[in-house]
Amino acid sequence: MIKHFLLTSVRRLFKDRTLSVINLMGLMVGMSAIFLLSKYVGYFYMRDDFHEQRDQIFAIHQTVSDQEAANKPFKTTYNGVAPLIKDEFGEVLGMTRYENPGEMLVTTQRGDGTIVKHNEKRVMEVDPDFLRMFTVPLLRGNSETALEAPHTMVVSASMARKYFGEQDPVGQTLTASFAWGGEETWTITGVFEDYPRRSILKFDALRSLVDKDFELGNRNWSHPYFKSYLWLREGAFTDELVTKMSKSINALPPMVDQNKEVELHLVNFEELVTLSESQKVLMVIGIVLMLVTWINYTNLSIGQSLRRNKEYGVRKVLGSSKALFAKQFLYEAFLTYGLAMLGAAALILIAYPMLYSATGGQMLPMWEHDTPINAYLLAFILTGSLISTVIPSMALSGLSATSLISGKVHDKVKLGGFKELLVSLQLVVAMAMLIGVVTVFQQMRFVQNRDLGFEADQVIVIRGPKDGWDGKIKRMRTLKNEVRRLPAVSHVASSITVPFWWPGQAVGYRLQGQTEAVRLKTVGIDENYFDCYGMKWLAGGGFQKGQWEYNRRSAIINETAMRQLGFTDPEEVLQQEVKVPGEEEERYTIIGVIADYHHESLRRSISAHLFKFIGNVGFVSVRLNQEGPLRMSELTDILATIENTWDRIYPDQVFDYYFQDERLSQMYDNERLFEVIFFAVATIAVIVTFLGIFCLSIFVSLTRRKEIGIRKALGASPLQIISLFTNQFRWKLVAAIVLGAPLAYHLTGIWLANFTYQVSLSVWYFVLPCFAL
């Protein structure tokens, strides 16, 4: 019997070759797209799922009320919060702070005398409990004691190879030099497996904070910018416990003296792992694509079943039962899905490496990862097979043999409305996808073409040296002067930060005569910074070369800062004095106002900035005087000359640079990837929909052959015949526009919420897809 069902199913596939191929292609492409999309979104959804005690780990957030403002929320804490809570509350098994001290130069000397040096950005400072709280398997060393001693650290296997090659790293030392002139030496006490990239915690090495004890002085209770985590006993978390922790902190002398009050919030570590808006949209699209694929197959199954009425009638006459009908349909469905799965597997094997490379490795492993995604996909296949089997088999098996053989199936079977509904749903999805494609495309063009308020092209940014203060300013001045003399260079500037790097430290400033402070992000620059980046002046001027006393008492602000200080006319704010409350040395006269520029990405609003003079430290920005794009050979020569100059002045430092326009481009890599994935998935959904409608049109034409023949005999033209068939889709298209447009508006709105600056949803975004359909 099984052999008979299989042979019948195979013959059926070959008999309707065109329709079978279309059906298989729709399933293959849909299933492979769903699988790959699930691996991409699943990568972010399942971040940090490998931590064994994650349900007992809580991040400390706090809300601060002080003289400047009330109820300021922070996802960080004061430096002393976590250590004090661990000491006072028995429910706490462990605590750790998790801080990035900034980019540093890490150096070591191998046994053969070779000096190895690299700039490192992911050396984090943690407390010893970190290795007990989080799952970080050590290949060498003991998790319980590795960070207990001062000046100790554990490194990743990759970092160990980078500095020590095949030597045993345990017991070796690394020396770190910081941009502010500090220097520390660490002893390696352990090596861990390369930490999984799918984590919200990013590090290549962990150094102990044991030598940086917290104090009950204002230093540890003034800046709430430290990430902190608690490890609680199982079941210990209660609102009462959190309230007691808050009261304990508020009773401390530094908090009372500064008239501050905090309200702590404990957030479970699992809740910190969330999908971005783009990933949520892709997840919804994946579910929609899954439904479109299933709807398409079900529609085609219904159409093919209705064409086999005589076959089923003969089977009924020969005594076939409803169970045999169901089995025949089931075998045909499983055969079709089985072939589609083989084709999808081939497509996946081809596409997975390309998508893995395009996403920078942000994909779950294809098969071996312990994830339910593969099981979900198999469940989808089985569910689709069963549903597409049950619907036509139940409808046809209930008809009499006479009705089946006579061909009066369409009058008896009550599947028309259901089939029409499925087709309408497909068209709604296609319309929403097309509108989404147009909107995403326009937003990305808007991002790439928006005026940033400064010139990013032809600017080379050299990361600042991590050298001591002895001769620091002299060396930087020498570097800038020598690079400025190069024929290809027009401007050279130094600054504490640069656009698209760090926005600056938020500091409260108060105008003379005012009581309320305004928080401005403060950036230290030299006198050439604004000219180097081609920024526009609204009023006043910049710092003066060689005028140290004038410069150190002066400040420049942007438009947003001017408005927050209460001014609308740039000329009026000039010569106004601002100061940091309680800091007499932090007093500045505003000498200039520049036009707003995008220091950060378009995802964020332009911040209020204050620029003060800090000459000859930090990043070095070099603007080339070439108007058009440079040839690679010219650029190579320029970089080689600058590097030689650097090596002569900083023989102990690493020459590390990037191009500002490339940095700008990298900021939107995730959005461009989303654009590509969204376009691909939308295209697949639309193609699958059109294939389904094409096949249904064929079914309709076959069932209405006699009617078509009579109309042609009576003189109907081909155009009239075509119009006859398109009429039945006209109202479905209208419904697709009416329902698809609001759906697309909502989904694209979720994605556009990532950007503070975004395109307006023009009516053309909705009209153009209508013509496509």
Coordinates of N, CA and C in Angstrom, one line a residue, residues 329-521:
F329 N -3.3 12.0 0.1 CA -3.0 13.4 0.2 C -1.7 13.6 1.1
L330 N -1.6 12.8 2.2 CA -0.5 13.0 3.1 C 0.8 12.6 2.4
Y331 N 0.8 11.4 1.7 CA 2.0 11.0 1.1 C 2.4 12.0 0.0
E332 N 1.5 12.5 -0.7 CA 1.8 13.5 -1.7 C 2.4 14.8 -1.1
A333 N 1.9 15.2 0.0 CA 2.4 16.4 0.7 C 3.8 16.1 1.2
F334 N 4.0 15.0 1.9 CA 5.3 14.7 2.4 C 6.3 14.5 1.3
L335 N 5.9 14.0 0.2 CA 6.9 13.8 -0.9 C 7.3 15.2 -1.4
T336 N 6.3 16.1 -1.6 CA 6.6 17.5 -2.1 C 7.4 18.2 -1.1
Y337 N 7.1 18.1 0.2 CA 7.9 18.8 1.2 C 9.3 18.2 1.4
G338 N 9.3 16.9 1.2 CA 10.7 16.2 1.3 C 11.6 16.7 0.2
L339 N 11.1 16.8 -1.0 CA 11.9 17.3 -2.1 C 12.2 18.7 -1.9
A340 N 11.3 19.5 -1.4 CA 11.5 20.9 -1.2 C 12.6 21.1 -0.1
M341 N 12.6 20.2 0.9 CA 13.6 20.3 2.0 C 15.0 20.0 1.4
L342 N 15.1 19.0 0.5 CA 16.4 18.7 -0.1 C 16.9 19.9 -0.9
G343 N 16.0 20.5 -1.7 CA 16.4 21.7 -2.4 C 16.7 22.9 -1.5
A344 N 15.9 23.0 -0.4 CA 16.2 24.1 0.5 C 17.6 23.9 1.2
A345 N 17.9 22.6 1.6 CA 19.2 22.3 2.2 C 20.3 22.7 1.3
A346 N 20.2 22.5 0.0 CA 21.2 22.8 -1.0 C 21.4 24.3 -1.0
L347 N 20.2 25.1 -1.1 CA 20.3 26.5 -1.1 C 20.9 27.1 0.2
I348 N 20.6 26.5 1.3 CA 21.1 26.9 2.6 C 22.6 26.7 2.6
L349 N 23.1 25.6 2.1 CA 24.6 25.3 2.1 C 25.3 26.3 1.3
I350 N 24.7 26.8 0.2 CA 25.3 27.8 -0.6 C 25.2 29.2 0.0
A351 N 24.0 29.5 0.6 CA 23.8 30.9 1.0 C 24.4 31.1 2.4
Y352 N 24.4 30.1 3.3 CA 24.8 30.3 4.7 C 26.2 31.0 4.8
P353 N 27.3 30.4 4.1 CA 28.6 31.0 4.2 C 28.6 32.5 3.8
M354 N 27.8 32.8 2.7 CA 27.8 34.2 2.2 C 27.2 35.1 3.2
L355 N 26.0 34.7 3.8 CA 25.4 35.5 4.8 C 26.2 35.6 6.1
Y356 N 26.9 34.5 6.5 CA 27.8 34.5 7.6 C 28.9 35.6 7.5
S357 N 29.4 35.6 6.3 CA 30.5 36.6 6.0 C 29.9 38.0 6.0
A358 N 28.7 38.2 5.4 CA 28.1 39.5 5.3 C 27.7 40.1 6.6
T359 N 27.3 39.2 7.6 CA 26.9 39.7 8.9 C 28.0 39.7 9.9
G360 N 29.3 39.4 9.4 CA 30.4 39.4 10.3 C 30.3 38.3 11.4
G361 N 29.8 37.2 11.0 CA 29.7 36.0 11.9 C 28.5 36.1 12.8
Q362 N 27.6 37.0 12.6 CA 26.4 37.1 13.5 C 25.3 36.1 13.1
M363 N 25.6 34.9 13.1 CA 24.7 33.8 12.7 C 24.9 32.6 13.7
L364 N 23.8 32.0 14.1 CA 23.9 30.8 14.9 C 24.5 29.7 14.0
P365 N 25.2 28.8 14.6 CA 25.7 27.6 13.8 C 24.5 26.9 13.1
M366 N 24.9 26.4 11.9 CA 23.8 25.8 11.1 C 23.1 24.6 11.7
W367 N 23.8 23.7 12.2 CA 23.2 22.5 12.7 C 23.5 22.2 14.2
E368 N 24.8 22.4 14.6 CA 25.2 21.8 15.9 C 24.8 22.6 17.1
H369 N 24.3 23.8 16.9 CA 23.9 24.6 18.1 C 22.7 24.1 18.8
D370 N 22.7 24.1 20.1 CA 21.6 23.6 20.9 C 20.5 24.6 20.9
T371 N 19.7 24.7 19.9 CA 18.7 25.7 19.7 C 17.4 25.0 19.2
P372 N 16.2 25.5 19.6 CA 15.0 25.0 19.1 C 14.6 25.5 17.7
I373 N 15.4 26.3 17.1 CA 15.1 26.9 15.8 C 14.9 25.8 14.8
N374 N 15.8 24.8 14.7 CA 15.7 23.8 13.7 C 14.4 22.9 14.0
A375 N 14.1 22.7 15.2 CA 12.9 22.0 15.6 C 11.7 22.7 15.2
Y376 N 11.7 24.1 15.4 CA 10.6 24.9 15.0 C 10.3 24.8 13.5
L377 N 11.4 24.8 12.7 CA 11.3 24.7 11.2 C 10.7 23.4 10.8
L378 N 11.1 22.3 11.5 CA 10.6 21.0 11.2 C 9.1 20.9 11.5
A379 N 8.8 21.5 12.7 CA 7.3 21.6 13.1 C 6.5 22.3 12.1
F380 N 7.1 23.4 11.5 CA 6.4 24.2 10.5 C 6.1 23.3 9.3
I381 N 7.1 22.6 8.9 CA 7.0 21.7 7.7 C 5.9 20.7 7.9
L382 N 5.9 20.0 9.1 CA 4.9 19.0 9.4 C 3.5 19.6 9.5
T383 N 3.4 20.8 10.1 CA 2.1 21.4 10.3 C 1.6 21.8 8.9
G384 N 2.4 22.4 8.0 CA 2.0 22.8 6.7 C 1.6 21.6 5.9
S385 N 2.3 20.5 6.0 CA 1.9 19.2 5.3 C 0.5 18.8 5.8
L386 N 0.3 18.7 7.1 CA -0.9 18.2 7.6 C -2.1 19.1 7.2
I387 N -1.9 20.4 7.4 CA -3.0 21.3 7.1 C -3.4 21.3 5.6
S388 N -2.3 21.4 4.7 CA -2.6 21.3 3.3 C -3.1 20.0 2.9
T389 N -3.0 19.0 3.7 CA -3.6 17.6 3.4 C -5.1 17.6 3.9
V390 N -5.3 18.1 5.1 CA -6.6 17.9 5.7 C -7.6 18.7 5.0
I391 N -7.3 20.0 4.6 CA -8.3 20.9 4.0 C -8.9 20.3 2.7
P392 N -8.1 19.9 1.7 CA -8.7 19.4 0.4 C -9.3 18.0 0.6
S393 N -8.6 17.1 1.5 CA -9.1 15.8 1.6 C -10.5 15.7 2.3
M394 N -10.7 16.6 3.3 CA -11.9 16.6 4.0 C -13.0 17.1 3.1
A395 N -12.7 18.1 2.2 CA -13.7 18.7 1.3 C -14.1 17.7 0.2
L396 N -13.1 17.0 -0.3 CA -13.4 16.1 -1.5 C -14.0 14.7 -1.0
S397 N -13.5 14.2 0.1 CA -13.9 12.9 0.6 C -15.4 12.9 1.0
G398 N -15.9 14.1 1.3 CA -17.3 14.1 1.7 C -18.3 14.2 0.5
L399 N -17.8 14.3 -0.7 CA -18.7 14.3 -1.9 C -19.0 12.9 -2.4
S400 N -20.1 12.9 -3.1 CA -20.5 11.6 -3.7 C -19.7 11.3 -4.9
A401 N -19.6 10.0 -5.3 CA -18.9 9.6 -6.5 C -19.5 10.3 -7.7
T402 N -20.9 10.4 -7.7 CA -21.5 11.0 -8.9 C -21.1 12.5 -9.1
S403 N -21.0 13.2 -8.0 CA -20.6 14.6 -8.1 C -19.2 14.7 -8.6
L404 N -18.3 13.9 -8.1 CA -16.9 13.9 -8.5 C -16.7 13.6 -10.0
I405 N -17.4 12.5 -10.4 CA -17.2 12.1 -11.8 C -17.9 13.1 -12.8
S406 N -19.0 13.7 -12.4 CA -19.7 14.6 -13.3 C -19.0 15.9 -13.4
G407 N -18.0 16.2 -12.5 CA -17.3 17.5 -12.6 C -17.9 18.6 -11.9
K408 N -19.0 18.4 -11.2 CA -19.7 19.5 -10.5 C -19.1 19.7 -9.1
V409 N -17.8 19.8 -9.1 CA -17.1 19.8 -7.8 C -17.1 21.3 -7.2
H410 N -16.9 22.2 -8.1 CA -16.8 23.6 -7.6 C -18.2 24.1 -7.1
D411 N -19.2 23.5 -7.5 CA -20.5 23.9 -7.0 C -20.8 23.3 -5.6
K412 N -20.1 22.1 -5.3 CA -20.4 21.4 -4.1 C -19.4 21.7 -3.0
V413 N -18.1 21.9 -3.4 CA -17.0 22.2 -2.4 C -17.1 23.6 -1.9
K414 N -17.1 23.7 -0.6 CA -17.2 25.1 0.0 C -15.8 25.6 0.4
L415 N -14.9 25.6 -0.6 CA -13.6 26.0 -0.3 C -13.3 27.4 -1.0
G416 N -14.2 27.8 -1.8 CA -14.0 29.1 -2.5 C -13.7 30.2 -1.7
G417 N -14.5 30.5 -0.6 CA -14.3 31.6 0.2 C -13.0 31.5 1.0
F418 N -12.6 30.3 1.4 CA -11.4 30.1 2.2 C -10.2 30.4 1.3
K419 N -10.2 29.8 0.0 CA -9.2 30.0 -0.9 C -9.0 31.5 -1.3
E420 N -10.1 32.2 -1.5 CA -10.1 33.6 -1.8 C -9.5 34.4 -0.6
L421 N -9.8 34.0 0.6 CA -9.2 34.7 1.8 C -7.7 34.5 1.8
L422 N -7.2 33.3 1.5 CA -5.8 33.1 1.5 C -5.1 33.9 0.4
V423 N -5.7 34.0 -0.8 CA -5.1 34.8 -1.8 C -5.0 36.3 -1.4
S424 N -6.1 36.7 -0.8 CA -6.1 38.1 -0.4 C -5.1 38.4 0.7
L425 N -4.8 37.5 1.6 CA -3.8 37.6 2.6 C -2.4 37.7 1.9
Q426 N -2.2 36.9 0.9 CA -0.9 37.0 0.2 C -0.7 38.3 -0.4
L427 N -1.7 38.9 -1.0 CA -1.6 40.2 -1.7 C -1.4 41.3 -0.7
V428 N -2.0 41.2 0.5 CA -1.8 42.2 1.6 C -0.3 42.2 2.0
V429 N 0.2 41.0 2.2 CA 1.6 40.8 2.6 C 2.5 41.4 1.5
A430 N 2.2 41.1 0.2 CA 3.1 41.6 -0.9 C 3.0 43.1 -0.9
M431 N 1.9 43.7 -0.7 CA 1.8 45.2 -0.7 C 2.6 45.8 0.4
A432 N 2.4 45.2 1.6 CA 3.2 45.7 2.8 C 4.7 45.6 2.6
M433 N 5.1 44.5 2.0 CA 6.5 44.3 1.7 C 7.1 45.3 0.8
L434 N 6.3 45.6 -0.3 CA 6.8 46.5 -1.3 C 6.9 47.9 -0.8
I435 N 5.9 48.3 0.0 CA 5.9 49.6 0.7 C 7.1 49.7 1.6
G436 N 7.4 48.6 2.4 CA 8.5 48.6 3.3 C 9.9 48.7 2.5
V437 N 10.0 48.1 1.4 CA 11.2 48.2 0.6 C 11.5 49.6 0.1
V438 N 10.4 50.3 -0.3 CA 10.6 51.7 -0.8 C 11.0 52.6 0.4
T439 N 10.4 52.4 1.6 CA 10.6 53.2 2.7 C 12.1 53.0 3.2
V440 N 12.5 51.8 3.3 CA 13.8 51.5 3.8 C 14.9 52.0 2.9
F441 N 14.6 51.9 1.6 CA 15.6 52.4 0.6 C 15.7 53.9 0.7
Q442 N 14.6 54.6 0.8 CA 14.6 56.1 0.9 C 15.3 56.5 2.2
Q443 N 15.1 55.8 3.3 CA 15.7 56.2 4.6 C 17.2 56.0 4.5
M444 N 17.7 54.9 3.9 CA 19.1 54.7 3.8 C 19.8 55.8 2.8
R445 N 19.0 56.2 1.8 CA 19.6 57.2 0.9 C 19.6 58.5 1.7
F446 N 18.6 58.8 2.5 CA 18.6 60.0 3.3 C 19.8 60.0 4.3
V447 N 20.1 58.9 4.9 CA 21.2 58.8 5.9 C 22.5 59.1 5.1
Q448 N 22.7 58.5 4.0 CA 23.9 58.7 3.3 C 24.1 60.0 2.7
N449 N 23.0 60.7 2.3 CA 23.2 62.0 1.7 C 22.9 63.2 2.5
R450 N 22.6 63.0 3.8 CA 22.3 64.2 4.7 C 23.5 65.0 5.0
D451 N 23.4 66.3 5.0 CA 24.5 67.2 5.3 C 24.8 67.0 6.8
L452 N 26.0 66.6 7.2 CA 26.4 66.3 8.5 C 26.8 67.6 9.3
G453 N 27.0 68.6 8.6 CA 27.5 69.9 9.2 C 29.0 70.0 9.3
F454 N 29.7 69.0 8.8 CA 31.1 69.1 8.7 C 31.6 68.2 7.5
E455 N 32.9 68.3 7.2 CA 33.4 67.6 6.0 C 34.2 66.4 6.5
A456 N 33.6 65.2 6.2 CA 34.3 63.9 6.6 C 35.2 63.4 5.6
D457 N 35.1 63.8 4.3 CA 36.0 63.2 3.3 C 37.4 63.8 3.4
Q458 N 38.3 63.0 3.0 CA 39.8 63.3 3.0 C 40.3 63.7 4.3
V459 N 39.7 63.1 5.4 CA 40.2 63.3 6.8 C 40.8 61.9 7.3
I460 N 42.0 62.0 7.7 CA 42.6 60.8 8.4 C 42.7 61.1 9.8
V461 N 42.2 60.1 10.7 CA 42.2 60.3 12.1 C 43.3 59.3 12.7
I462 N 44.2 59.9 13.4 CA 45.3 59.0 14.0 C 44.9 59.0 15.5
R463 N 44.8 57.7 16.0 CA 44.5 57.6 17.4 C 45.7 58.1 18.3
G464 N 45.3 58.8 19.3 CA 46.3 59.5 20.1 C 47.3 58.6 20.8
P465 N 48.5 59.1 21.0 CA 49.6 58.3 21.7 C 49.2 58.1 23.2
K466 N 49.7 56.9 23.7 CA 49.5 56.6 25.1 C 50.8 56.8 25.8
D467 N 51.2 58.0 26.0 CA 52.6 58.3 26.5 C 52.5 59.1 27.8
G468 N 53.6 59.1 28.6 CA 53.6 59.8 29.8 C 53.6 61.3 29.6
W469 N 53.4 62.1 30.7 CA 53.3 63.5 30.6 C 54.7 64.2 30.3
D470 N 55.8 63.5 30.6 CA 57.1 64.1 30.4 C 57.3 64.3 28.9
G471 N 57.2 65.5 28.4 CA 57.4 65.8 27.0 C 56.2 65.5 26.2
K472 N 55.1 65.2 26.7 CA 53.9 64.8 26.0 C 53.5 65.9 25.0
I473 N 53.3 67.1 25.5 CA 52.8 68.2 24.7 C 53.8 68.6 23.6
K474 N 55.1 68.5 23.9 CA 56.2 68.9 23.0 C 56.2 67.9 21.8
R475 N 56.0 66.6 22.1 CA 56.0 65.6 21.1 C 54.8 65.7 20.1
M476 N 53.6 66.0 20.7 CA 52.4 66.2 19.9 C 52.6 67.4 19.0
R477 N 53.1 68.5 19.6 CA 53.3 69.7 18.8 C 54.2 69.4 17.6
T478 N 55.3 68.7 17.9 CA 56.2 68.4 16.9 C 55.6 67.5 15.8
L479 N 54.8 66.5 16.1 CA 54.1 65.7 15.2 C 53.2 66.6 14.3
K480 N 52.4 67.4 14.9 CA 51.4 68.2 14.1 C 52.2 69.2 13.2
N481 N 53.2 69.8 13.6 CA 54.0 70.7 12.8 C 54.6 70.0 11.6
E482 N 55.2 68.8 11.8 CA 55.9 68.1 10.7 C 54.8 67.6 9.7
V483 N 53.7 67.1 10.2 CA 52.7 66.6 9.3 C 52.1 67.7 8.5
R484 N 51.9 68.9 9.1 CA 51.3 70.0 8.5 C 52.2 70.5 7.3
R485 N 53.5 70.3 7.4 CA 54.4 70.8 6.3 C 54.3 69.9 5.0
L486 N 53.7 68.7 5.1 CA 53.6 67.9 4.0 C 52.7 68.5 2.9
P487 N 53.2 68.4 1.6 CA 52.4 69.1 0.5 C 51.0 68.7 0.4
A488 N 50.7 67.4 0.7 CA 49.3 66.9 0.5 C 48.4 67.2 1.7
V489 N 48.9 67.9 2.7 CA 48.1 68.2 3.9 C 47.7 69.6 4.0
S490 N 46.4 69.9 4.3 CA 46.0 71.3 4.4 C 45.8 71.7 5.9
H491 N 45.3 70.8 6.7 CA 45.0 71.1 8.1 C 45.4 69.9 9.0
V492 N 45.9 70.2 10.2 CA 46.1 69.2 11.3 C 45.6 69.8 12.6
A493 N 44.8 68.9 13.3 CA 44.2 69.4 14.5 C 44.3 68.2 15.5
S494 N 44.3 68.6 16.8 CA 44.2 67.6 17.9 C 43.0 67.8 18.7
S495 N 42.4 66.8 19.3 CA 41.2 66.9 20.1 C 41.1 65.7 21.0
I496 N 40.3 65.8 22.1 CA 40.1 64.7 23.0 C 39.3 63.6 22.4
T497 N 38.4 64.0 21.5 CA 37.5 63.1 20.8 C 37.3 63.7 19.4
V498 N 36.7 62.9 18.5 CA 36.3 63.3 17.1 C 34.9 62.9 16.8
P499 N 34.3 63.4 15.7 CA 33.0 63.0 15.4 C 32.9 61.5 15.2
F500 N 31.8 60.9 15.7 CA 31.5 59.5 15.6 C 32.3 58.6 16.5
W501 N 33.0 59.2 17.5 CA 33.8 58.4 18.4 C 33.1 58.5 19.8
W502 N 33.4 59.5 20.5 CA 32.8 59.7 21.9 C 32.2 61.1 22.0
P503 N 31.0 61.2 22.4 CA 30.3 62.5 22.4 C 30.9 63.6 23.4
G504 N 31.7 63.1 24.3 CA 32.2 64.1 25.3 C 31.6 63.9 26.7
Q505 N 32.2 64.4 27.7 CA 31.7 64.2 29.1 C 30.6 65.2 29.4
A506 N 29.5 64.7 29.8 CA 28.4 65.6 30.2 C 28.7 66.3 31.5
V507 N 28.7 67.6 31.5 CA 29.1 68.5 32.6 C 28.0 69.5 32.8
G508 N 27.6 69.8 34.1 CA 26.6 70.8 34.3 C 27.3 72.2 34.4
Y509 N 26.8 73.1 33.5 CA 27.3 74.5 33.5 C 26.1 75.5 33.9
R510 N 26.5 76.6 34.4 CA 25.5 77.6 34.8 C 25.9 78.9 34.4
L511 N 25.0 79.7 33.8 CA 25.3 81.1 33.4 C 25.4 81.9 34.6
Q512 N 26.2 82.9 34.6 CA 26.3 83.8 35.7 C 25.0 84.5 36.0
G513 N 24.6 84.4 37.2 CA 23.3 85.0 37.6 C 22.2 84.0 37.6
Q514 N 22.4 82.8 37.1 CA 21.3 81.7 37.1 C 21.6 80.7 38.1
T515 N 20.5 80.0 38.5 CA 20.7 79.0 39.6 C 20.6 77.6 39.1
E516 N 20.0 77.4 37.9 CA 19.8 76.1 37.3 C 20.9 75.8 36.3
A517 N 21.5 74.6 36.5 CA 22.6 74.2 35.6 C 22.1 73.5 34.4
V518 N 22.8 73.6 33.3 CA 22.5 73.0 32.0 C 23.7 72.0 31.7
R519 N 23.3 70.8 31.3 CA 24.3 69.8 31.1 C 24.8 69.9 29.6
L520 N 26.1 70.1 29.4 CA 26.6 70.2 28.1 C 27.8 69.2 28.0
K521 N 27.8 68.6 26.8 CA 28.9 67.6 26.6 C 30.1 68.3 26.2

